[in-house]
XYZ file of C-alpha atoms in Angstrom:
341
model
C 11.428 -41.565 36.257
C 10.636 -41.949 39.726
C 13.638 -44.224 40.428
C 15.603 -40.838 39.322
C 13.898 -38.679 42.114
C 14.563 -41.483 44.248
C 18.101 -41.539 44.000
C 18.768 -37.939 43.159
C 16.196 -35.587 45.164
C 14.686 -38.145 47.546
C 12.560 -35.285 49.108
C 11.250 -33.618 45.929
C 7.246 -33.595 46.696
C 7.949 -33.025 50.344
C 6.238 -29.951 50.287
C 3.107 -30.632 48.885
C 2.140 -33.508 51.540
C 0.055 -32.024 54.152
C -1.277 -33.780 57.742
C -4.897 -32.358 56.636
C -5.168 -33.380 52.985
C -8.569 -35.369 53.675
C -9.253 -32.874 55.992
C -12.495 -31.524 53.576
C -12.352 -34.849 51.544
C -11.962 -37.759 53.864
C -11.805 -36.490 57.513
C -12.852 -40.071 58.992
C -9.653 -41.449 57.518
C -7.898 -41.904 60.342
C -10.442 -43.231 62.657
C -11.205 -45.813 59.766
C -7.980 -46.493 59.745
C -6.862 -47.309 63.252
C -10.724 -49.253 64.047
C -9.474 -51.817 61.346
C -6.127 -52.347 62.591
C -7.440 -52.209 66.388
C -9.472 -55.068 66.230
C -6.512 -57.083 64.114
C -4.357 -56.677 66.118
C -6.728 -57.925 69.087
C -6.255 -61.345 67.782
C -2.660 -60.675 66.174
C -0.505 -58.374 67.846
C 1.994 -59.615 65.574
C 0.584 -56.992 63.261
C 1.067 -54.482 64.341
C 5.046 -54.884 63.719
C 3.969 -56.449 60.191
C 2.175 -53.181 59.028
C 5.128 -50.785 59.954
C 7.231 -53.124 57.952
C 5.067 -53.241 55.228
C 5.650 -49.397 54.794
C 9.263 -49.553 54.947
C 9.629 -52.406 52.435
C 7.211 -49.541 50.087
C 8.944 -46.940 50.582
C 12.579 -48.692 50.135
C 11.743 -49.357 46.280
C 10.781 -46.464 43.781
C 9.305 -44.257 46.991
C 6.638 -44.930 48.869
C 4.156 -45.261 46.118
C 2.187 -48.904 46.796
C 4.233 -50.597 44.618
C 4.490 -52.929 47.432
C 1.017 -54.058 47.071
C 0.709 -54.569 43.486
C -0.190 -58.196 42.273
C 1.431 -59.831 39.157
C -0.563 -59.585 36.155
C 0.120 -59.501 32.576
C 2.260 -56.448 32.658
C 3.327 -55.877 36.633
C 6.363 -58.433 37.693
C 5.333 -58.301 41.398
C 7.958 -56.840 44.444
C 5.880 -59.240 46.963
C 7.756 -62.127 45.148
C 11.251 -60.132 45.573
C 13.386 -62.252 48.070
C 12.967 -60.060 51.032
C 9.584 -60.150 50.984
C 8.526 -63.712 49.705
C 6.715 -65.656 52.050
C 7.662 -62.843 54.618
C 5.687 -59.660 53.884
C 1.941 -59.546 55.786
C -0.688 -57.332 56.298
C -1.750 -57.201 52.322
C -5.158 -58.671 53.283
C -5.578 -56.379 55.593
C -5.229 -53.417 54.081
C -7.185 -54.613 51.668
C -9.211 -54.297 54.491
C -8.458 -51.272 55.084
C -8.762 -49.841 51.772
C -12.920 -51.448 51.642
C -13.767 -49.653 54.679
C -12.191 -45.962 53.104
C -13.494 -46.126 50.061
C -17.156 -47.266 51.360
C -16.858 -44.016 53.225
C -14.875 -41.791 51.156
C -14.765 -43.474 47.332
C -11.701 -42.769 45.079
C -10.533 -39.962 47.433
C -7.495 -41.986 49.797
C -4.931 -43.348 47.659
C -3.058 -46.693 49.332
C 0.308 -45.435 49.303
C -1.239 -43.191 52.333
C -3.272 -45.752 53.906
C 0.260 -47.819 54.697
C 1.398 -44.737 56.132
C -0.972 -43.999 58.317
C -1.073 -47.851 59.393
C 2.274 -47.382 60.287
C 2.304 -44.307 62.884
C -1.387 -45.902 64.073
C 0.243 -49.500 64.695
C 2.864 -47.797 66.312
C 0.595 -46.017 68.840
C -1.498 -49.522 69.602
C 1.872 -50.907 70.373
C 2.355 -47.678 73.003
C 5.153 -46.071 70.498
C 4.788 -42.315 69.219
C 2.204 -41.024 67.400
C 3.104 -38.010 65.102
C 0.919 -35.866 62.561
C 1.531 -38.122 58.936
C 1.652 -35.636 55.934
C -0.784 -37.316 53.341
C -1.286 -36.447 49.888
C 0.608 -39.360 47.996
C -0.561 -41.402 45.157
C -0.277 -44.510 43.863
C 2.485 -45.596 41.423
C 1.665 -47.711 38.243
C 4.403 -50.001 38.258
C 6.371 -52.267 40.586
C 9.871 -52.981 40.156
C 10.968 -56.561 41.869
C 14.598 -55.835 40.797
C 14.952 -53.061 42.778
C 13.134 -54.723 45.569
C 15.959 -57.531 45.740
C 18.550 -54.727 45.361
C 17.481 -51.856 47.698
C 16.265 -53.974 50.798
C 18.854 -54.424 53.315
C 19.204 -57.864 54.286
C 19.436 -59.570 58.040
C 23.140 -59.945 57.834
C 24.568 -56.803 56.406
C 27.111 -55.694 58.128
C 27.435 -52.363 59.268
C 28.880 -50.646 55.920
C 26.156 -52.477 54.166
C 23.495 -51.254 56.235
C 24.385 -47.915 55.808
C 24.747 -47.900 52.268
C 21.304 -49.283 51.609
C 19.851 -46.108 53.751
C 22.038 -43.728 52.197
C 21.020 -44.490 48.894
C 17.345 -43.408 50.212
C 18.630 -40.195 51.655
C 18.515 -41.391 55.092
C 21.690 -40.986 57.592
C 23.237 -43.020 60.141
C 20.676 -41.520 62.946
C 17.826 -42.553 61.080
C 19.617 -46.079 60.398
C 19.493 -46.889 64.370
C 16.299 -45.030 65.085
C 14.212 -47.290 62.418
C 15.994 -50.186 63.467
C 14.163 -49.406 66.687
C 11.102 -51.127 65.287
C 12.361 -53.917 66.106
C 11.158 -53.696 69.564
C 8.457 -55.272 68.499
C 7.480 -58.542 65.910
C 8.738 -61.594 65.522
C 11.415 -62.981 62.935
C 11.735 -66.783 61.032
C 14.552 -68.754 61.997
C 15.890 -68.678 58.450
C 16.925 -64.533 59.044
C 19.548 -65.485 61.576
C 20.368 -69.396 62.125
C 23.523 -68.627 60.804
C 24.671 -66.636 63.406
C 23.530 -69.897 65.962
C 25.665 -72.313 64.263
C 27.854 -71.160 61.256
C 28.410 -67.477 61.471
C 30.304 -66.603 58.067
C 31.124 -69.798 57.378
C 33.576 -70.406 60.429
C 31.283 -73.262 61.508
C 30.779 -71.293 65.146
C 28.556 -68.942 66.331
C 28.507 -65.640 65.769
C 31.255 -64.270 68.688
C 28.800 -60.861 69.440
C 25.540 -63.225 70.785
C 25.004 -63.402 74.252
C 25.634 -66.931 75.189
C 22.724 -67.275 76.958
C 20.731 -65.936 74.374
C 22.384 -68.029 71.432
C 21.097 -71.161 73.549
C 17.407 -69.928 73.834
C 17.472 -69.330 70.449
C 19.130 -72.779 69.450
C 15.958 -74.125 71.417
C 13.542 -72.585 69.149
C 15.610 -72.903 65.928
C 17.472 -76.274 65.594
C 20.279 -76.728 63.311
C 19.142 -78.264 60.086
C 15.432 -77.379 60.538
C 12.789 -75.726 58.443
C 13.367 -72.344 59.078
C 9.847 -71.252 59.749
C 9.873 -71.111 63.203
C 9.186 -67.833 65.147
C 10.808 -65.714 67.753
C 10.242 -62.748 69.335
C 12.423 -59.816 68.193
C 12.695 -58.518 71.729
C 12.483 -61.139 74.825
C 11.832 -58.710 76.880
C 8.642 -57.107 75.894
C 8.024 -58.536 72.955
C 4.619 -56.480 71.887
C 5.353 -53.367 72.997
C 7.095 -50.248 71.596
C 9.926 -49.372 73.835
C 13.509 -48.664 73.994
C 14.201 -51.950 74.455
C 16.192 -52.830 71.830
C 18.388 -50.905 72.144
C 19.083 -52.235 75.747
C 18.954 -55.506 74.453
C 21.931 -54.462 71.954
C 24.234 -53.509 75.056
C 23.740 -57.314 76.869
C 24.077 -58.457 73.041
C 20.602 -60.100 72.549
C 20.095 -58.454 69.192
C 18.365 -60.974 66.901
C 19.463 -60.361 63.762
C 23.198 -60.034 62.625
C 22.220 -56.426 61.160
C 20.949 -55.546 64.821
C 23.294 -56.255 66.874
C 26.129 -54.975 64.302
C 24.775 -51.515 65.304
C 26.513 -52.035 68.958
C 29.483 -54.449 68.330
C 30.899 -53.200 65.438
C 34.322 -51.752 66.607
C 34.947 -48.227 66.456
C 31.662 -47.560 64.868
C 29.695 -44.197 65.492
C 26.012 -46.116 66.152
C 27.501 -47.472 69.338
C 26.598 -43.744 70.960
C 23.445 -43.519 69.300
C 22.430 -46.728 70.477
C 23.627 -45.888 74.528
C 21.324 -42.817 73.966
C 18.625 -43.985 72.788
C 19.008 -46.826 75.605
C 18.809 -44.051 78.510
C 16.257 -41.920 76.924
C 13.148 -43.052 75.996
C 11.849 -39.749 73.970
C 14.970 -38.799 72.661
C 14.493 -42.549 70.847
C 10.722 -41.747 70.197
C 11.536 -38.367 68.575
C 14.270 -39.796 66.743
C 11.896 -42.553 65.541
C 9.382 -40.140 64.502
C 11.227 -37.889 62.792
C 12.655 -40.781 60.701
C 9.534 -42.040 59.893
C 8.224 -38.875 58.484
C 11.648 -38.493 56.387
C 11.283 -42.037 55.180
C 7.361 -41.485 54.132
C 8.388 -38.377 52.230
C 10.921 -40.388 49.701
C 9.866 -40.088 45.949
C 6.007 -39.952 46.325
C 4.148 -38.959 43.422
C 1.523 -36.129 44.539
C -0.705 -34.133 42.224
C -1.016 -35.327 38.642
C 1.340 -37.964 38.950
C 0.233 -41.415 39.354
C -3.327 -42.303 40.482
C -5.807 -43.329 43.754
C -6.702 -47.266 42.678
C -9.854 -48.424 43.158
C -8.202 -51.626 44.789
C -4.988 -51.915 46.139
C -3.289 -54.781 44.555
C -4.169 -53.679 41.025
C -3.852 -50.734 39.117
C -7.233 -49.014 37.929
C -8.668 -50.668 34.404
C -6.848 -53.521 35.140
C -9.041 -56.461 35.833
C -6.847 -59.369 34.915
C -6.404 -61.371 38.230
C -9.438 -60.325 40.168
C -10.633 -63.889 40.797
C -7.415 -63.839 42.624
C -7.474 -60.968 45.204
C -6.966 -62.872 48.262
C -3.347 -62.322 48.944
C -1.474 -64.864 50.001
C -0.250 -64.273 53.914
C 2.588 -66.450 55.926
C 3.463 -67.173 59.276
C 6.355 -64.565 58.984
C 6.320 -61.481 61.548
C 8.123 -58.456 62.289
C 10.532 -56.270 60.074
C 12.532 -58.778 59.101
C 14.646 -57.070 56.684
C 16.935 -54.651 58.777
C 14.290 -51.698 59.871
């Protein structure tokens, strides 16, 4: 039934999520929170990136529920084995973290859903991005649902139309499209999201005619034509840790990584290529875009009140103590928002 709200009233609950929810219940949440992901990201900055990712790849399938974080058991066919996230989702272990150090001081009171959204705004303030007031009050689904994982994601190299389409169907216009995409200021990306474009863009056996020259031969260094794929590469060469407006300056020399990045600049005629110039010039007219976007995107079909449930542990729902043994999620190399954010 959720996947109905999704599609149909994407901001249904909206109301009933509220900045102070743990205000009487929890009101160390936060500062729980952002201690864990502070000393993370000391020794992996690259987390930072991974964690606001992490809530967009939620929220993009059924709502942002947790589903995300689910294992496979018995009865849950897991989203982290859906293609966009396989071997390319982190940050499970550690809000797993995360979700220990809440419940030792608050037990059964912060659901996960909530914890990845408030990793997301605090990872965006470590990195020097905005910080905004999260509304709070969401619980955790029951279910996961890998087929809608593989068919609500957008992939590195949409196009334009494509990209749209995916946000759209998530109630989210073409403003929000270029401010989220913004994240990629920050993080890294595997080789496998956009070696095409270095050596056999759409199949015409070139490269793709938007990269920077330059640029395409940097990458080429760092991602060689027949190779494995793994390799990783900052998302933005200029400041590659830090949330800025960056991007979107990289976009106008045409140093967008991904396909689905720099299709927000060089596709003809299209109306991003403003939005993009603006949020170039104007570093807070980006950063209030951004945060306004992320709000909108952690509102879509949560389950609040009697819906749902807070689980005990994040990767399984409550009663459900198949899989235990096997808790330690497994983590890869991959970095960034690799998907289109």
């Amino acid at each position: 039934v959720v996947g109905v709200v999704l599609g149909a009233l994407p901001f249904s609950s909206d109301a009933q999520l509220d900045p102070s929810f743990y205000r009487n219940t929890c009101p160390s949440v936060h500062s729980i929170v952002r201690e864990v992901i502070r000393n993370v990201s000391k020794s992996d900055p690259r987390m930072l990136a991974s964690l606001i990712r992490l809530h967009f790849h939620d929220c993009f399938v059924q709502g942002c529920d947790a589903s995300i974080l689910l294992n496979n058991t018995d009865t849950i066919v897991s989203e982290q084995e859906a293609l966009p996230n396989i071997n390319s989702i982190r940050g499970l272990d550690v809000v797993n973290q995360i979700k220990t150090a809440v419940e030792n001081a608050c037990p059964g009171v912060v659901s996960c859903a909530d914890i990845l959204t408030l990793a997301a705004e605090i990872s965006s303030v470590l990195a020097q991005g905005p910080d905004w007031k999260v509304p709070l009050g969401r619980k955790d689904s029951l279910t996961a649902n890998r087929t809608l994982a593989n068919q609500n994601l957008p992939a590195p190299f949409f196009n334009l139309t494509l990209l749209k389409a995916a946000f759209a169907v998530q109630g989210l216009n073409t403003t929000d499209l270029v401010a989220l995409s913004g994240a990629h200021t920050f993080g890294r990306a595997q080789c496998s999201t956009f070696v095409n474009r270095l050596y056999n863009f759409s199949n015409t056996g070139n490269p793709d005619p938007t990269l920077n020259t330059t640029y395409l031969q940097t990458l080429r260094a760092v991602c060689p034509n027949g190779g494995g794929g793994t390799n990783l590469t900052n998302f933005d060469p200029t400041t590659p840790d830090k949330f800025d407006k960056n991007y979107y300056s990289n976009l106008q020399v045409h140093k967008g990584l991904l396909q689905s990045d720099q299709e927000l600049f060089s596709t003809i005629g299209a109306d991003t290529i403003d939005i993009v110039n603006r949020f170039s010039s104007n570093q807070t007219l980006f950063f209030e875009s951004f945060k306004a976007a992320m709000i909108k995107m952690g509102n879509i079909g949560v389950l609040t009140g009697s819906q749902g449930e807070i689980r005990k542990q994040c990767n399984f729902v409550n009663g459900n103590s198949a899989g235990l043994a096997t808790l330690a999620t497994k983590e890869s190399s991959e970095d960034g928002l690799v998907s289109s954010i």
